[in-house]
Amino acid sequence: MCCNSQLRFPLSVSRFRCTVCDTINDLRPQRFNGETPQPLTLQRIKLVVAQCKQASGPSVPFVTTQNAKGKRDAQDGAKPPPPGWEPLVKMVEEVFQNWESLNASFTNGQEVTLDDTGVALDQVREAYRILLDSPVNVIHAMMLSTDKILRRPGRLLCRKEDIKFLMIILENPLLSQHAYQQESHHHHNIMKHVFGLLSCLSNELHHYLVNWFARLNLNVFRKRVELVNSFTTHYLAKAQRAGRSFPAAYESDWRVISAARVMALMFAANNQSPKIPISEFYNTMVDYVDLVADYDSWQQRSGKFAFCQYPFLISMGSKMSVMELDARRQMETKVKEAILTILYQKRVTVPYLVLRVRRDNLIVDSLTQLAQHETDLKKSLKIEFSGEEGIDAGGLRKEWFQLLVRELFGPQYGMFTWDEDTNLCWFNPASFEASDQYYLVGVVIGLAIYNSTILDIHLPLPCYKKLLNIPVGLDDLKVFRPALARGLEQLLTFEGDVETTFCRDFVGEYEAFGEIVQVPLVPGGEKKPVTNENRVEYVQRYVKFILNDSIAKQFEPFMRGFYNVCGGNALSLFRPEEIELLVRGSDEPLEVEQLRAVTEYYGFNPDDETIRSFWAIFGAMAPKMQRKLLTFVTGSDRIPATGTANMTFKITCLGEDSERFPTAHTCFNQICLYRYRGRAKLERKLLTAINESQGFYFK
């Protein structure tokens, strides 16, 4: 019931103690001697507290449980409790260790449903605030009783009405307080049983929990996520301090497993009703786990717990490391296959995917060669431009991606439509281009991820959701066509006669080179008017038409090309928003000082005049010019998904003052400068190089 262990016990017993988590499992509801204590209400607590204060008298000092910093004092327990508070202590003890009483406490009078826990949670929070302002013996009684009820609830938790007491206990703010070691140990013991009981509930009850969590306000929800994360961190750090090896230290630890399952419920609630970004679910301590071994165990379907089963706990940087490792392994496999082919079959083969393309025939050359080397797409990519010298160490590859994307998404091909409000593109249902072109776009995006290259692609989040087979709807339409989405929402909420006001039929529309094309959404849809009764169906079908049906011929080859390169378990670790970050990089403002902090110098010292001038010029530039300089050095104007602090940036000295311009090696994110005399000359040369160059030659 708590640790999900498989135990054997005689059929005749009515209860048994778990040898793993020490919880007593009552197979039949436990019977209590005497009368069941009266459930708690906020009013009752206030009344008893007032009586206790009056009985304790003004001459007795009031003992609080918090110091000036808001933390409990370790010494409070040693102080003799003031007299007069016994009624409150007794009431708290009786209710908090009795399932029937605690489960019936703080009721809001409503039936337990997906939308309502049946508990007045605001009153619970106020009650805890009052109790925490009481003497320490009241707090001790409450926490000890909470521990008892969690170790033995007295019944199996099978119905939605049975778990209200867990929602009450979760509101206890002391669970996140760890002022000293003994308190930390006690609170973590309580939390492990809370998370254990929650994680082992049935799928039906988990469905209720997800809906209840989704209705928490932002601050409370964030505290729940932080609580689970701090609990996970505690046990991982404890195992690390003990010198235990990962993943053996956690793959059979029911406490870590339970916390991960509860976090999965929180994550599902956040997906249902977005409150916080996915980055707030990341657990920093998980980054110290041997994620390679964790990933391998997960891939082998060993049946053991792995954090890769719960990828929302793994930071973006760690996921990228796993994906790069997976890509490197597949590339190395292709290299070995190429060598074996040469040795045993006496057939010449190249261990890389080498594309030789002409700048003036980029699309056709790329498409032709990618089709010819379809089985080699997982090899490391290298580009050769016809008639140009240069060895691709990453820079030529970046430029090929940039030029190819610029053409494929350009207006001359008409493969994508653009929304003026959002500056995002979408598949053009009226495109004349063959499916091969969309296949190429999918391959290019897959290759970019596979080769850790950022692309300037303005595809919206719904595209990446579709790639992961996540359903899309009206909220996704808002992302890239907000005006259309607003119109559909107005149709849904209109209080008058929809048929006479909107004059719409069950017909979908899209623009095809200046003309409106109409497609029936249902058989005979052009003769079926939209009314108040069927408008919900109309909106659902219209959204489905825009996001799915109208672009099926374009999206299918695009998806096939993408998975031809990126198919693998590593990709499933990512959420759609994370894949978007992988492809496009982050558009957050460039932090020049952070970039300066991670820069490596060759031939320069950080205090050299040229270097000081360079950073002063960089910092004074407008954001647009900063992006241009970033493009000149790295080949992309966007920073990696993991942020500026994780970039590689190098500055190399080419020699003393010169009339030559700065150069850059985009393969290595390296800019090469001379020791120009004066800041003005450096700025002039730098701006000319940034604005007047393209690729590996001057315009």
XYZ file of C-alpha atoms in Angstrom:
699
model
C 0.000 0.000 0.000
C 2.942 2.358 0.602
C 6.121 1.003 -1.000
C 4.517 -1.127 -3.761
C 6.480 -4.189 -2.665
C 5.210 -7.652 -3.535
C 4.712 -9.599 -0.296
C 3.251 -13.010 0.512
C 0.955 -13.451 3.506
C -1.604 -16.059 4.692
C -5.107 -15.634 3.317
C -6.514 -15.891 6.829
C -4.870 -12.736 8.221
C -6.752 -9.444 8.493
C -3.635 -7.280 8.605
C 0.139 -7.511 8.143
C 3.181 -5.300 8.611
C 5.265 -4.582 5.500
C 8.877 -5.646 5.980
C 10.089 -2.920 3.596
C 8.331 0.322 4.615
C 7.029 -0.776 8.053
C 3.448 0.178 7.167
C 0.628 -1.867 8.686
C -1.819 -2.951 5.978
C -5.339 -3.567 7.261
C -7.123 -5.824 4.789
C -10.377 -5.137 6.617
C -11.164 -1.715 8.094
C -9.665 -1.302 11.559
C -12.128 -0.964 14.418
C -11.413 1.644 17.056
C -12.426 1.245 20.666
C -14.701 3.899 21.994
C -16.345 6.774 20.178
C -14.887 8.238 17.007
C -13.393 11.682 17.729
C -15.270 14.649 16.363
C -13.781 15.894 13.040
C -11.855 19.150 13.030
C -13.250 22.430 11.752
C -11.602 25.825 11.649
C -14.215 27.228 13.989
C -13.664 24.436 16.529
C -9.889 24.969 16.503
C -10.288 28.716 17.043
C -12.669 28.066 19.946
C -10.342 25.588 21.694
C -7.290 27.838 21.148
C -9.144 30.775 22.705
C -10.094 28.640 25.707
C -6.492 27.425 26.117
C -5.110 30.967 25.987
C -7.570 32.042 28.647
C -6.738 29.027 30.836
C -2.960 29.523 30.531
C -3.252 33.002 32.069
C -1.402 36.216 31.169
C 1.503 35.549 33.564
C 2.637 32.410 31.679
C 5.016 33.151 28.807
C 3.662 32.017 25.431
C 6.009 29.497 23.813
C 6.159 29.778 20.032
C 7.597 27.255 17.642
C 9.374 29.701 15.357
C 12.363 31.972 15.773
C 12.888 35.371 14.181
C 13.883 33.753 10.892
C 10.703 31.713 10.748
C 12.386 28.436 11.729
C 11.642 26.267 14.727
C 14.193 26.302 17.503
C 15.838 23.004 18.307
C 15.736 23.948 21.963
C 11.966 24.521 22.059
C 11.352 20.874 22.793
C 13.400 21.168 25.975
C 11.250 23.976 27.359
C 8.448 22.923 29.694
C 5.112 23.393 27.902
C 2.837 26.037 29.429
C -0.198 24.765 31.332
C -3.711 25.108 30.020
C -3.102 23.749 26.492
C -3.955 20.110 27.227
C -7.411 20.280 25.529
C -5.832 21.349 22.229
C -3.103 18.713 22.508
C -5.694 16.011 23.208
C -7.950 17.120 20.343
C -5.072 17.185 17.858
C -3.784 13.784 18.992
C -7.188 12.113 18.750
C -8.114 13.456 15.322
C -4.746 13.276 13.534
C -4.261 9.598 14.335
C -7.802 8.527 13.490
C -8.493 8.020 9.783
C -12.257 8.394 10.019
C -12.035 11.668 11.965
C -9.225 13.268 9.977
C -10.733 12.213 6.657
C -14.014 13.902 7.624
C -12.325 17.104 8.859
C -12.574 20.490 7.135
C -15.304 19.295 4.798
C -16.722 21.867 2.410
C -20.043 20.068 2.183
C -19.500 19.126 -1.447
C -19.428 15.674 -2.998
C -15.944 14.434 -3.935
C -15.589 14.862 -7.711
C -12.855 15.411 -10.280
C -13.261 19.144 -9.689
C -13.598 19.135 -5.905
C -11.652 17.313 -3.180
C -14.511 17.726 -0.732
C -12.038 19.542 1.561
C -12.025 23.284 2.291
C -8.279 23.661 1.665
C -8.227 27.365 2.498
C -9.589 26.521 5.966
C -6.968 23.768 6.316
C -4.184 26.284 5.620
C -5.593 28.732 8.148
C -5.925 25.921 10.716
C -2.265 24.961 10.265
C -1.266 28.607 10.681
C -3.112 28.740 14.009
C -1.686 25.419 15.210
C 1.871 26.446 14.319
C 1.455 29.532 16.503
C 0.594 27.277 19.442
C 3.054 25.900 22.048
C 5.528 23.299 20.861
C 3.792 20.383 22.599
C 0.782 20.965 20.326
C 3.065 20.781 17.279
C 4.731 17.617 18.560
C 1.365 15.969 19.163
C 0.194 16.841 15.653
C 3.364 15.578 13.918
C 3.578 12.352 15.941
C -0.092 11.610 15.299
C 0.364 12.326 11.579
C 3.218 9.841 11.518
C 1.029 7.206 13.213
C -1.883 7.532 10.815
C 0.420 7.297 7.799
C 2.044 4.152 9.161
C -1.390 2.635 9.704
C -4.331 4.331 7.988
C -6.563 1.506 9.196
C -7.960 0.483 5.804
C -7.038 -0.008 2.171
C -7.475 3.246 0.241
C -9.766 2.272 -2.611
C -12.380 5.038 -2.991
C -11.970 8.693 -3.886
C -13.522 9.604 -0.528
C -10.786 7.645 1.298
C -7.893 9.978 0.427
C -9.145 13.328 1.684
C -6.908 12.977 4.754
C -3.823 12.867 2.495
C -4.840 16.188 0.934
C -5.110 17.637 4.445
C -1.683 16.322 5.488
C -0.085 17.666 2.285
C -1.089 21.186 3.324
C 1.120 21.005 6.423
C 3.797 23.697 5.904
C 6.129 22.002 8.403
C 6.821 19.206 5.902
C 9.092 21.540 3.945
C 10.876 22.813 7.067
C 14.182 21.221 8.064
C 15.819 23.506 10.602
C 17.921 20.818 12.293
C 18.828 17.173 11.761
C 16.284 15.518 14.055
C 13.441 17.591 12.636
C 14.602 16.904 9.069
C 14.705 13.163 9.741
C 11.207 13.159 11.259
C 9.660 15.254 8.472
C 11.245 13.167 5.729
C 9.865 10.036 7.407
C 6.382 11.558 7.229
C 6.816 12.635 3.625
C 8.024 9.243 2.450
C 4.793 7.660 3.697
C 2.663 10.443 2.164
C 4.342 9.993 -1.208
C 4.266 6.217 -0.841
C 0.523 6.116 -0.202
C -0.181 8.592 -3.009
C 1.988 6.761 -5.535
C 0.410 3.357 -4.856
C -3.192 4.442 -5.360
C -5.154 3.041 -8.276
C -5.106 4.658 -11.720
C -8.646 5.895 -11.135
C -7.618 7.716 -7.941
C -4.524 9.080 -9.695
C -6.894 10.590 -12.235
C -8.654 12.405 -9.388
C -5.344 13.565 -7.895
C -4.192 15.008 -11.231
C -7.397 17.013 -11.528
C -7.143 18.236 -7.929
C -3.510 19.266 -8.344
C -4.404 21.070 -11.578
C -6.835 23.265 -9.622
C -4.309 24.421 -7.030
C -3.291 28.055 -7.260
C 0.137 28.874 -8.668
C 1.963 29.428 -5.362
C 0.603 26.288 -3.700
C 1.333 24.192 -6.795
C 4.896 25.493 -6.984
C 5.440 24.634 -3.303
C 4.207 21.087 -3.940
C 6.701 20.659 -6.780
C 9.504 22.086 -4.624
C 8.523 19.748 -1.766
C 8.779 16.629 -3.937
C 12.026 17.821 -5.507
C 13.664 18.598 -2.158
C 12.642 15.160 -0.873
C 14.217 13.469 -3.920
C 17.355 15.579 -3.554
C 17.643 14.632 0.128
C 17.765 10.878 -0.513
C 20.004 11.119 -3.579
C 22.458 13.344 -1.703
C 22.323 11.001 1.296
C 23.227 8.045 -0.953
C 26.019 10.041 -2.563
C 27.498 11.004 0.827
C 27.393 7.358 1.858
C 29.517 6.508 -1.182
C 26.868 4.361 -2.808
C 27.067 3.993 -6.565
C 24.396 5.186 -8.967
C 22.077 3.853 -10.301
C 22.224 0.944 -7.819
C 21.609 3.398 -4.950
C 18.179 4.460 -6.161
C 16.858 1.885 -8.639
C 15.301 -0.148 -5.800
C 14.734 2.688 -3.288
C 10.962 2.886 -2.847
C 11.220 6.400 -1.407
C 12.821 7.880 -4.527
C 10.498 5.851 -6.752
C 7.416 7.076 -4.858
C 8.537 10.702 -5.118
C 9.086 10.321 -8.874
C 5.589 8.894 -9.288
C 4.028 11.735 -7.315
C 5.980 14.231 -9.414
C 4.575 12.510 -12.502
C 1.094 13.317 -11.168
C 2.126 16.939 -10.639
C 3.578 17.071 -14.138
C 0.381 15.658 -15.629
C -1.579 18.304 -13.709
C 0.686 21.005 -15.103
C 0.112 19.708 -18.622
C -3.627 19.787 -18.020
C -3.534 23.320 -16.633
C -0.146 24.969 -17.351
C 1.162 26.866 -14.335
C 4.959 26.637 -14.292
C 7.602 25.993 -16.976
C 9.019 22.506 -17.337
C 12.385 23.769 -16.044
C 10.901 24.023 -12.526
C 10.434 20.248 -12.503
C 14.145 19.656 -13.166
C 16.024 18.181 -10.205
C 19.621 19.379 -10.050
C 20.713 16.353 -8.047
C 19.600 14.043 -10.859
C 22.301 15.628 -13.033
C 24.891 14.003 -10.742
C 23.429 10.578 -11.424
C 25.184 8.372 -13.981
C 22.560 9.090 -16.625
C 24.371 6.996 -19.222
C 23.947 3.876 -17.055
C 20.418 5.027 -16.227
C 19.607 5.415 -19.934
C 21.104 2.019 -20.787
C 19.082 0.329 -18.031
C 15.928 2.023 -19.301
C 16.642 1.017 -22.904
C 17.193 -2.595 -21.892
C 13.745 -2.646 -20.243
C 15.323 -4.174 -17.151
C 12.234 -3.480 -15.072
C 14.312 -1.428 -12.623
C 13.526 2.183 -11.819
C 15.315 4.712 -14.026
C 15.048 8.497 -14.093
C 14.677 8.238 -17.872
C 11.186 6.921 -17.100
C 10.492 10.367 -15.615
C 12.417 12.665 -17.992
C 10.795 15.847 -16.648
C 13.163 15.476 -13.662
C 16.225 15.593 -15.957
C 17.562 18.999 -16.944
C 17.797 20.103 -20.557
C 21.589 19.950 -20.535
C 21.640 16.375 -19.243
C 19.067 15.251 -21.794
C 21.162 16.809 -24.537
C 24.206 14.941 -23.227
C 22.274 11.667 -23.395
C 21.066 12.454 -26.920
C 24.583 13.415 -28.055
C 25.907 10.186 -26.562
C 23.208 8.204 -28.340
C 24.009 10.001 -31.603
C 27.742 9.444 -31.123
C 27.189 5.737 -30.507
C 25.140 5.418 -33.678
C 27.746 7.389 -35.636
C 30.534 5.178 -34.289
C 28.525 2.123 -35.307
C 28.286 3.495 -38.832
C 32.053 4.146 -38.875
C 32.756 0.555 -37.771
C 30.389 -0.751 -40.430
C 32.201 1.331 -43.051
C 35.613 0.007 -41.965
C 34.382 -3.605 -41.979
C 32.937 -3.064 -45.445
C 36.314 -1.842 -46.673
C 38.236 -4.712 -45.035
C 36.022 -7.662 -45.828
C 34.009 -6.687 -48.875
C 36.814 -4.712 -50.534
C 34.264 -1.988 -51.216
C 35.181 1.653 -50.670
C 32.844 3.440 -48.290
C 33.095 6.688 -46.351
C 32.550 6.733 -42.571
C 30.861 10.143 -42.859
C 27.814 11.468 -44.648
C 29.526 13.808 -47.114
C 27.331 16.104 -49.216
C 28.923 17.946 -52.153
C 26.611 20.783 -53.127
C 26.594 23.807 -55.419
C 25.492 27.096 -53.930
C 23.336 27.931 -56.957
C 21.657 24.518 -56.932
C 21.483 23.886 -53.199
C 17.992 22.335 -52.889
C 18.270 19.858 -55.761
C 21.818 18.782 -54.867
C 20.926 18.309 -51.198
C 17.711 16.435 -51.909
C 19.334 14.165 -54.481
C 22.288 13.219 -52.308
C 20.238 12.727 -49.140
C 17.958 10.383 -51.097
C 20.993 8.482 -52.390
C 22.456 8.143 -48.883
C 19.248 7.430 -46.962
C 20.913 4.610 -45.043
C 23.810 6.876 -44.032
C 21.820 9.660 -42.349
C 23.062 8.620 -38.916
C 26.667 9.158 -39.931
C 28.406 12.371 -38.892
C 27.549 15.069 -41.468
C 30.203 16.924 -43.493
C 29.574 19.487 -46.237
C 31.655 20.421 -49.278
C 30.727 23.443 -51.419
C 31.704 22.931 -55.055
C 34.587 25.131 -56.207
C 35.522 26.215 -52.663
C 38.364 25.153 -50.457
C 37.668 24.308 -46.871
C 37.572 21.351 -44.532
C 34.340 20.994 -42.603
C 34.974 20.928 -38.881
C 31.443 22.174 -38.203
C 31.391 25.605 -39.827
C 30.526 24.542 -43.375
C 27.809 22.334 -41.952
C 26.316 25.286 -40.066
C 26.344 27.413 -43.224
C 24.705 24.647 -45.281
C 21.924 24.405 -42.721
C 21.415 28.185 -42.765
C 21.310 28.501 -46.547
C 19.073 25.462 -46.973
C 16.580 26.589 -44.336
C 16.516 30.097 -45.814
C 15.489 28.684 -49.203
C 13.090 25.979 -48.019
C 11.169 28.415 -45.811
C 11.419 31.306 -48.280
C 8.390 32.668 -50.180
C 9.716 31.489 -53.552
C 8.831 27.878 -52.761
C 5.516 28.553 -51.036
C 5.918 25.506 -48.804
C 4.939 27.404 -45.674
C 2.518 30.192 -44.826
C 3.376 32.977 -42.401
C 1.241 34.705 -39.782
C 1.952 38.434 -39.516
C 0.901 38.650 -35.872
C 3.216 35.942 -34.558
C 5.880 35.718 -37.306
C 5.444 31.942 -37.193
C 5.041 29.653 -40.186
C 2.835 26.644 -40.880
C 2.569 24.057 -43.598
C 0.903 25.409 -46.746
C -2.033 23.129 -47.665
C -1.995 24.605 -51.186
C 1.692 23.968 -51.833
C 2.631 22.655 -55.304
C 5.917 21.230 -54.022
C 6.404 17.478 -54.098
C 6.435 15.489 -50.889
C 10.207 15.112 -51.369
C 10.669 18.755 -50.421
C 8.826 18.296 -47.127
C 10.756 15.097 -46.549
C 13.931 17.162 -46.960
C 12.725 19.697 -44.359
C 12.111 16.856 -41.896
C 15.546 15.375 -42.619
C 17.215 18.771 -42.179
C 15.591 19.342 -38.773
C 16.503 15.814 -37.709
C 20.094 16.254 -38.891
C 20.335 19.576 -37.045
C 19.307 17.913 -33.763
C 21.522 14.914 -34.488
C 24.517 17.156 -35.236
C 23.839 19.698 -32.433
C 23.212 22.620 -34.800
C 20.755 25.472 -34.150
C 18.406 26.424 -37.020
C 16.568 29.672 -37.698
C 13.200 27.958 -38.128
C 9.952 29.585 -37.022
C 7.767 26.505 -36.731
C 5.361 26.778 -33.755
C 5.113 24.451 -30.771
C 2.113 22.498 -32.223
C 4.422 21.172 -34.962
C 6.690 19.548 -32.373
C 3.663 18.240 -30.464
C 2.473 16.553 -33.644
C 5.927 15.042 -34.139
C 5.574 13.402 -30.720
C 1.981 12.331 -31.474
C 0.579 14.624 -28.793
C -2.990 15.752 -29.630
C -3.396 19.395 -30.654
C -6.443 21.617 -30.307
C -7.775 25.156 -30.093
C -5.146 26.275 -27.564
C -2.454 25.227 -30.041
C -4.109 27.179 -32.838
C -3.793 30.295 -30.656
C 0.000 29.932 -30.782
C 0.426 30.697 -34.480
C -2.972 31.958 -35.667
C -4.326 33.959 -32.730
C -6.812 35.985 -34.798
C -8.534 32.856 -36.122
C -8.545 31.287 -32.651
C -10.161 34.408 -31.167
C -12.878 34.274 -33.824
C -13.646 30.642 -33.025
C -13.770 31.392 -29.288
C -16.205 34.254 -29.938
C -18.362 31.831 -31.892
C -18.380 29.445 -28.906
C -19.286 32.119 -26.349
C -21.743 34.148 -28.470
C -25.071 34.487 -26.642
C -27.264 35.389 -29.609
C -28.385 33.440 -32.655
C -25.188 31.967 -34.161
C -26.777 30.932 -37.459
C -28.091 34.365 -38.471
C -25.175 36.341 -37.016
C -22.160 34.365 -38.270
C -23.722 32.812 -41.391
C -21.253 29.916 -41.393
C -21.539 26.439 -42.892
C -19.565 23.297 -42.020
C -16.808 24.292 -44.421
C -13.079 24.722 -43.846
C -11.114 27.385 -45.689
C -7.546 28.147 -46.671
C -5.938 30.575 -49.050
C -4.314 29.216 -52.210
C -2.263 31.909 -53.933
C -4.833 34.655 -53.525
C -7.945 32.508 -53.833
C -10.066 30.998 -51.051
C -10.479 27.227 -51.239
C -13.420 25.725 -49.357
C -13.492 22.112 -48.140
C -16.572 20.496 -46.482
C -15.835 19.452 -42.899
C -18.544 16.776 -43.069
C -20.345 15.192 -46.033
C -22.627 17.894 -47.400
C -21.044 20.432 -45.055
C -21.546 23.282 -47.536
C -25.306 22.926 -46.944
C -25.118 22.435 -43.167
C -25.341 25.741 -41.253
C -23.542 26.328 -37.946
C -26.088 26.780 -35.146
C -26.034 27.226 -31.392
C -26.552 23.482 -31.027
C -23.694 22.289 -33.277
C -21.127 25.087 -32.936
C -18.902 23.064 -30.568
C -18.712 20.282 -33.168
C -17.979 22.878 -35.870
C -15.081 24.427 -33.932
C -13.599 21.007 -33.150
C -13.774 19.963 -36.805
C -12.433 23.303 -38.040
C -9.438 23.181 -35.679
C -8.797 19.569 -36.693
C -8.986 20.646 -40.345
C -6.398 23.421 -39.897
C -3.988 21.467 -37.698
C -4.307 17.981 -39.201
C -6.506 17.215 -42.187
C -5.581 20.066 -44.550
C -1.829 19.475 -44.183
C -1.759 15.665 -43.982
C -0.024 15.345 -47.378
C 2.662 17.808 -46.292
C 3.177 16.680 -42.702
C 3.447 12.938 -43.376
C 6.672 13.167 -45.461
C 8.009 15.839 -43.100
C 7.519 13.520 -40.121
C 8.945 10.558 -42.033
C 12.103 12.536 -42.871
C 12.481 13.671 -39.268
C 12.209 10.165 -37.817
C 14.457 8.731 -40.492
C 17.225 10.622 -38.711
C 16.025 11.085 -35.131
C 14.141 7.881 -34.508
C 15.327 6.480 -31.186
C 14.611 6.314 -27.492
C 16.688 9.386 -26.668
C 14.204 11.667 -28.430
C 11.355 10.463 -26.204
C 13.095 12.063 -23.215
C 12.158 15.494 -24.566
C 8.930 17.436 -24.370
C 7.752 19.398 -27.445
C 8.935 22.709 -25.980
C 12.344 21.173 -25.340
C 12.623 19.900 -28.915
C 11.748 23.406 -30.087
C 14.635 24.686 -27.970
C 16.927 22.030 -29.440
C 16.052 23.075 -32.980
C 15.848 26.855 -32.640
C 17.965 27.525 -29.595
C 16.911 30.062 -27.000
C 15.782 33.570 -27.931
C 16.365 34.933 -24.441
C 18.453 38.138 -24.319
C 22.178 37.626 -24.784
C 23.996 38.036 -21.468
C 27.283 39.609 -22.555
C 28.858 39.397 -19.104
C 27.996 35.705 -18.818
C 29.530 35.126 -22.244
C 32.630 37.027 -21.174
C 32.926 34.840 -18.078
C 33.109 31.614 -20.127
C 35.352 32.961 -22.930
C 38.738 31.339 -23.577
C 41.696 33.432 -24.821
C 44.566 32.363 -27.066
C 47.403 34.879 -27.417
C 45.448 37.456 -25.426
C 45.055 38.132 -21.728
C 41.649 39.118 -20.366
C 43.079 42.494 -19.312
C 44.612 43.388 -22.707
C 43.409 46.671 -24.183
C 42.044 44.953 -27.303
C 40.001 42.537 -25.198
C 38.629 45.265 -22.935
C 37.677 47.300 -26.025
C 36.048 44.282 -27.669
C 33.772 43.618 -24.709
C 32.955 47.310 -24.334
C 31.957 47.439 -28.021
C 29.989 44.205 -27.712
C 28.122 45.420 -24.618
C 27.283 48.799 -26.182
C 25.816 47.286 -29.353
C 22.082 47.203 -29.981
C 20.578 43.709 -29.471
C 20.248 43.293 -33.261
C 23.958 43.986 -33.789
C 24.879 41.684 -30.896
C 22.991 38.911 -32.681
C 24.877 39.711 -35.900
C 28.196 39.449 -34.111
C 27.073 36.166 -32.556
C 26.184 34.884 -36.043
C 29.601 35.960 -37.363
C 31.391 33.979 -34.656
C 29.121 30.957 -34.104
C 27.096 30.682 -37.301
C 23.805 31.275 -35.460
C 22.195 34.297 -33.832
C 20.598 32.196 -31.106
C 22.165 30.848 -27.963
C 22.062 27.155 -26.980
C 19.037 25.781 -25.165
C 21.078 25.545 -21.964
C 21.803 29.294 -21.927
C 24.674 31.723 -22.424
C 26.683 30.328 -19.516
C 27.033 27.005 -21.339
C 28.293 28.431 -24.614
C 31.780 27.937 -26.023
C 33.386 31.215 -27.083
C 37.027 31.803 -28.013
C 39.098 34.875 -28.906
C 42.442 34.350 -30.655
C 45.222 36.832 -31.407
C 46.338 37.050 -35.062
C 49.229 39.409 -34.363
C 50.024 43.077 -34.016
C 48.082 45.970 -35.513
C 46.968 45.341 -39.098
C 44.668 46.675 -41.789
C 43.148 43.223 -42.231
C 39.699 42.435 -40.908
C 38.805 40.105 -38.040
C 37.975 36.528 -39.065
C 36.000 33.764 -37.410
C 36.039 29.975 -37.237
C 32.409 29.115 -36.730
C 33.375 25.453 -36.325
C 34.931 26.352 -32.974
C 32.926 29.513 -32.051
C 36.203 31.416 -32.395
C 36.835 35.026 -33.410
C 40.349 36.069 -34.439
C 41.463 39.666 -33.801
C 44.589 41.722 -34.383
C 45.913 44.061 -31.710
C 44.281 47.061 -33.369
C 45.438 50.499 -32.270
C 42.580 52.118 -30.456
C 38.982 51.186 -29.845
C 37.714 53.181 -32.836
C 39.738 51.132 -35.313
C 38.696 47.846 -33.705
C 35.041 48.881 -33.840
C 35.307 49.965 -37.502
C 36.987 46.739 -38.580
C 34.634 44.596 -36.519
C 31.452 46.205 -37.884
C 32.700 45.920 -41.462
C 33.479 42.232 -40.997
C 30.070 41.575 -39.432
C 27.995 43.469 -41.987
C 29.868 42.779 -45.221
C 30.720 39.081 -45.030
C 28.757 35.926 -45.698
C 29.874 32.390 -45.155
C 33.513 31.853 -45.946
C 33.988 34.619 -48.498
C 33.249 38.331 -48.925
C 30.220 39.537 -50.854
